[in-house]
Each structure stands twice: as structure tokens, then as C-alpha cells.
Rosetta silent file (secondary structure, phi, psi, omega in degrees, C-alpha in Angstrom):
SEQUENCE: PTRVLLAEDSAINRTIAERMLQKLGFEMDVVHNGLEAVEACKEVEYGIVLMDCQMPVIDGYQATRRIRAHFGKRKGPVIVALTANAGPTERQKCIDAGMDDHLSKPFSPERLEETMNSWAHKIAVSQGHPTAVR
SCORE:     score description
SCORE:     0.000 S_00000001
   1 L     0.000  168.857 -171.884   14.590    3.131   -1.835 S_00000001
   2 L  -115.444  126.455 -174.953   11.001    3.215   -2.193 S_00000001
   3 L   -99.069  105.411  172.873    8.762    5.241    0.193 S_00000001
   4 E   -63.952  138.054  148.464    6.189    3.686    1.839 S_00000001
   5 E  -125.185  141.397  171.770    2.699    4.524    3.475 S_00000001
   6 E  -104.523  116.083 -175.303    1.215    2.409    5.563 S_00000001
   7 E  -109.400  101.360 -156.570   -2.601    3.029    6.119 S_00000001
   8 L  -158.518  106.112  159.007   -3.712    0.610    8.871 S_00000001
   9 L   -46.661  -31.292  173.057   -6.502    1.477   11.646 S_00000001
  10 L   -87.392  105.735 -170.750   -5.104   -1.448   13.825 S_00000001
  11 H   -54.234  -35.662  168.040   -2.804   -0.669   16.195 S_00000001
  12 H   -65.278  -55.566  177.171   -1.580   -4.143   16.324 S_00000001
  13 H   -49.923  -29.352 -161.539   -1.692   -4.660   12.861 S_00000001
  14 H   -87.448  -49.864 -173.510   -0.223   -1.576   12.112 S_00000001
  15 H   -64.523  -48.126  165.601    2.731   -2.122   14.718 S_00000001
  16 H   -70.064  -19.015  164.758    3.430   -5.699   13.105 S_00000001
  17 H   -50.904  -75.162  176.982    3.282   -4.171    9.530 S_00000001
  18 H   -22.618  -58.230 -169.505    5.462   -1.316   10.955 S_00000001
  19 H   -57.155  -76.616  173.724    8.212   -4.034   12.211 S_00000001
  20 H   -19.719  -81.696  168.285    8.261   -5.860    9.223 S_00000001
  21 H   -27.455  -63.875  173.211    8.558   -3.195    7.114 S_00000001
  22 H   -41.758  -67.988  175.992   11.349   -1.573    9.150 S_00000001
  23 H   -34.940  -37.367  166.115   13.245   -5.142    8.671 S_00000001
  24 H   -84.112   -5.436  179.766   13.088   -4.794    4.622 S_00000001
  25 L    85.115   27.160  161.988   14.480   -1.618    4.801 S_00000001
  26 L  -108.784  168.895 -164.741   12.036    0.659    3.780 S_00000001
  27 L   -95.705  154.435  173.182   11.253    4.209    4.880 S_00000001
  28 E   179.164  153.404  178.188    7.600    4.497    5.271 S_00000001
  29 E  -110.712  163.546 -161.074    4.964    7.011    6.898 S_00000001
  30 E  -123.146  174.085  166.167    1.940    5.250    8.946 S_00000001
  31 E   178.876  142.000 -168.120   -1.885    7.040    8.998 S_00000001
  32 L   -94.902    8.790 -177.211   -4.746    5.552   10.657 S_00000001
  33 L  -154.004  169.810  151.668   -7.545    6.174    8.539 S_00000001
  34 L   -32.081  -51.283  173.468   -8.837    6.573    4.527 S_00000001
  35 L   -82.834  -41.994  172.314   -8.766   10.230    4.490 S_00000001
  36 H   -60.394  -24.797  157.339   -5.267   10.532    6.017 S_00000001
  37 H   -54.643  -40.626 -172.504   -4.234    8.114    3.470 S_00000001
  38 H   -64.416  -47.500 -177.959   -5.542   10.455    0.819 S_00000001
  39 H   -79.487  -25.416  174.222   -3.931   13.611    2.123 S_00000001
  40 H   -67.079  -30.196 -162.254   -0.756   12.034    2.485 S_00000001
  41 L  -100.805    4.761  141.347   -0.319   10.980   -0.799 S_00000001
  42 L   -78.477  -11.605  165.504   -0.798   14.578   -2.013 S_00000001
  43 L  -102.428   -9.981 -178.346    1.523   15.611   -0.150 S_00000001
  44 L  -154.463  142.429 -176.829    4.453   13.284   -0.569 S_00000001
  45 L   -65.825  106.402  137.059    5.671   10.802   -3.487 S_00000001
  46 L   -93.821  166.738  166.197    5.180    7.092   -2.618 S_00000001
  47 L  -111.825  -12.128  171.631    5.973    4.397   -4.515 S_00000001
  48 E  -150.832  125.744  162.957    3.917    2.123   -2.515 S_00000001
  49 E  -101.989  136.588  176.457    0.964    2.188   -0.455 S_00000001
  50 E  -115.094   98.477 -154.663   -0.329   -0.381    1.990 S_00000001
  51 E  -101.528   99.273  169.810   -4.084    0.152    2.434 S_00000001
  52 E   -41.658  120.670 -158.697   -6.256   -1.375    4.832 S_00000001
  53 L   -75.122  -25.213  170.512   -9.548   -2.181    2.974 S_00000001
  54 L  -130.486  104.507  174.882  -11.895   -1.220    6.310 S_00000001
  55 L  -124.792 -177.154 -171.901  -10.660    1.802    8.017 S_00000001
  56 L   -88.909  179.686  162.501  -12.683    4.475    9.678 S_00000001
  57 L    80.962  -83.213  173.209  -13.415    7.879    8.279 S_00000001
  58 L  -143.135  136.436 -178.690  -13.280    6.748    4.608 S_00000001
  59 L   -86.441  170.532 -176.337  -12.664    3.002    3.684 S_00000001
  60 H   -59.955  -32.806  177.761   -9.393    1.889    1.387 S_00000001
  61 H   -83.321   -7.465  155.384  -11.320    1.405   -1.423 S_00000001
  62 H  -103.911  -10.728  161.695  -12.850    4.875   -1.469 S_00000001
  63 H   -66.432  -47.269 -171.558   -9.285    6.274   -0.274 S_00000001
  64 H   -64.515  -52.610 -171.300   -7.779    4.503   -3.555 S_00000001
  65 H   -58.686  -22.529 -174.351  -10.546    5.941   -6.285 S_00000001
  66 H   -74.327  -67.168 -158.693   -9.695    9.564   -4.404 S_00000001
  67 H   -55.623  -58.835 -168.733   -6.003    8.874   -4.533 S_00000001
  68 H   -76.246  -13.113  169.492   -6.211    7.592   -7.984 S_00000001
  69 H   -92.850   -4.575  175.049   -8.981   10.851   -9.502 S_00000001
  70 H   -81.494  -32.739 -174.236   -6.031   12.920   -7.757 S_00000001
  71 H  -108.669  -16.856  168.601   -3.247   11.796   -9.916 S_00000001
  72 H    77.115 -137.982  171.522   -5.474   11.151  -13.181 S_00000001
  73 H   -28.946  -46.620 -165.061   -3.489    9.876  -16.101 S_00000001
  74 H   -71.567    4.577 -178.895   -0.044   10.058  -13.991 S_00000001
  75 L    60.070  -59.171  151.387   -1.355    6.856  -11.853 S_00000001
  76 L   102.414 -126.534 -154.051    0.508    7.775   -8.763 S_00000001
  77 L   -94.780 -178.161 -171.648    1.737    5.248   -6.148 S_00000001
  78 E  -109.185  120.516  179.328    1.178    1.253   -6.379 S_00000001
  79 E  -109.302  100.482  177.529   -1.790    0.646   -4.032 S_00000001
  80 E   -99.409  123.425  178.244   -1.320   -3.315   -2.075 S_00000001
  81 E   -71.590  127.511  151.372   -4.893   -4.035   -0.669 S_00000001
  82 E   -99.194  122.376 -157.510   -4.563   -5.474    3.022 S_00000001
  83 E  -153.281  141.126  151.753   -7.427   -6.852    3.573 S_00000001
  84 L  -101.213   44.909  174.770   -8.825  -10.170    5.548 S_00000001
  85 L  -117.893  106.844  166.750  -11.011  -11.343    3.087 S_00000001
  86 L   -65.492  -33.091  179.898   -9.388  -13.765    0.811 S_00000001
  87 L   -60.297  175.107 -173.720  -11.296  -14.634   -1.913 S_00000001
  88 H   -60.279  -52.933 -174.919  -11.352  -14.164   -5.438 S_00000001
  89 H   -60.161  -33.740  171.830  -14.564  -11.269   -5.288 S_00000001
  90 H   -76.064  -26.945  173.002  -12.634   -9.467   -2.409 S_00000001
  91 H   -71.903  -45.895 -178.278   -9.603   -9.449   -4.909 S_00000001
  92 H   -62.315  -57.684 -141.182  -11.827   -8.289   -8.010 S_00000001
  93 H   -79.195  -74.701  168.032  -13.465   -5.636   -5.712 S_00000001
  94 H    -2.559  -71.861 -176.534   -9.794   -4.466   -4.922 S_00000001
  95 H   -44.688  -42.063  179.646   -9.001   -4.270   -8.687 S_00000001
  96 H   -81.318   -4.971 -165.678  -12.127   -2.130   -9.419 S_00000001
  97 L  -114.365   -1.702  164.429  -11.467    0.025   -6.824 S_00000001
  98 L    87.803   23.576 -162.437   -7.984    0.814   -8.478 S_00000001
  99 L  -103.333  149.915 -167.921   -5.828   -1.093   -6.067 S_00000001
 100 L   -74.819  -34.179  176.624   -2.732   -2.761   -7.928 S_00000001
 101 E  -156.356 -166.539 -103.970   -2.300   -5.936   -5.913 S_00000001
 102 E  -172.056  110.726  149.913   -4.170   -7.977   -2.975 S_00000001
 103 E  -123.981  133.646  177.278   -2.312   -9.319    0.678 S_00000001
 104 E   -94.918  150.019  175.013   -4.674  -11.155    2.889 S_00000001
 105 L   -99.993  122.929   30.254   -4.201  -10.894    6.456 S_00000001
 106 L   -97.837  146.393  166.777   -2.656  -12.063    8.456 S_00000001
 107 L   -92.067  150.730  167.724    0.329  -12.112    6.007 S_00000001
 108 L   -87.013  156.186 -169.310    3.936  -13.888    6.573 S_00000001
 109 H   -77.180  -28.650  175.406    6.939  -11.665    6.704 S_00000001
 110 H   -59.246  -47.952 -152.250    7.985  -13.822    3.552 S_00000001
 111 H   -81.260  -37.822  177.631    4.973  -13.141    1.550 S_00000001
 112 H   -36.762  -65.717 -131.156    5.098   -9.171    2.843 S_00000001
 113 H   -87.613  -33.744  158.665    8.913   -9.161    1.571 S_00000001
 114 H   -51.102  -45.837 -170.332    8.062  -10.720   -1.860 S_00000001
 115 H   -65.439  -50.697  147.758    4.942   -8.516   -2.634 S_00000001
 116 H    -8.720  -90.724 -178.506    7.632   -5.282   -1.666 S_00000001
 117 H   -72.971  -10.939  155.696   10.445   -6.277   -3.595 S_00000001
 118 H   -57.812  -61.910  176.763    8.600   -7.288   -6.585 S_00000001
 119 H   -70.105  -17.468  179.342    6.973   -3.986   -6.794 S_00000001
 120 H   -56.798  -62.151 -165.064   10.045   -2.147   -5.650 S_00000001
 121 H   -55.172  -43.731  173.855   12.161   -3.565   -8.381 S_00000001
 122 H   -79.331   -1.137  171.929    9.393   -2.729  -10.871 S_00000001
 123 H   -79.209  -54.568  162.397    9.096    0.659   -9.785 S_00000001
 124 H   -27.131  -81.712  167.125   12.892    0.882   -9.917 S_00000001
 125 H   -29.280  -59.805  178.291   12.763   -0.160  -13.608 S_00000001
 126 L   -74.454   17.532 -179.932   10.447    1.903  -14.546 S_00000001
 127 L  -139.071   39.797  160.238   12.210    5.370  -13.257 S_00000001
 128 L    62.877   34.059  157.187   15.272    3.925  -15.715 S_00000001
 129 L  -124.688   90.143 -144.344   16.930    2.077  -13.284 S_00000001
 130 L   -65.488  -38.582 -149.214   17.447   -1.485  -15.056 S_00000001
 131 L  -126.188   23.606  157.194   20.155   -2.912  -12.322 S_00000001
 132 L   -51.127  141.013  172.513   17.888   -2.287   -9.265 S_00000001
 133 L  -154.349  144.769  166.544   17.652   -4.855   -6.850 S_00000001
 134 L  -110.590    0.000    0.000   16.327   -4.742   -3.123 S_00000001
């Protein structure tokens, strides 16, 4: 199973995302700001990080840059932006920061499932599990 880090400062958004991820069967850890996300990624091998873009201490963009710098050429986890801004400019800002994908809030359970399963499958294949299915 793909281990997930949820980085979200809003208690309501965090609870909703946690419940959705639990229903999908993902094992997860939760942090409340960007600095905690960076530190968690240094300590645990996550497959996917769901990164809120607007968080206290350091935002999701800066946290992503620090995570990418920490891993260097090894790339590190897949980072999926969580943002209320849905436009193409926002998506590009996320990609420029080093994020791999983008989910606009509020997202549906189906959209979260599609995104998570797609990345989990890609991770499984890259680790040599071509028949891995979630």
C-alpha cells in the first residue's frame, strides 16, 4: 500500500480528506503546516503527499521546494497540490514549485479516488509491481 502524508491546516478540510482516504484504504499521517510536512518527509518514506498550498509557517509551494531539494535527484514522493484556486495559472504555479499534480478544493470523493489510485498504480509499477492494482 502507498503511504500518504496529508498536509492540511484547516480542521474541516483535514477531517474530510482523512475520511475519504481511509475509505479508500490508504495508510496516512497528518501534519498541520508546511514545515511539519518537510520534516515528516525526511523521516518517513511517503509515496504520495497531499499538500495544501496555503498553510502557516511555510506554504505548500515552499514546502514542496524544500522536499525536492532534500531528495535531490531521487525525486522523493509524488506531491499533489490541494488548492481552492482552480485556474491554469495556479496549476502552473504548482508544477513550477515541483508538485506533480493538482486537486482543486472542494474535490469529490470520486476525483480524489481517481487521483490517488492513478498515482498509487504508477508508484507500484515503478517499484516493479506491474500487476499491482488498488
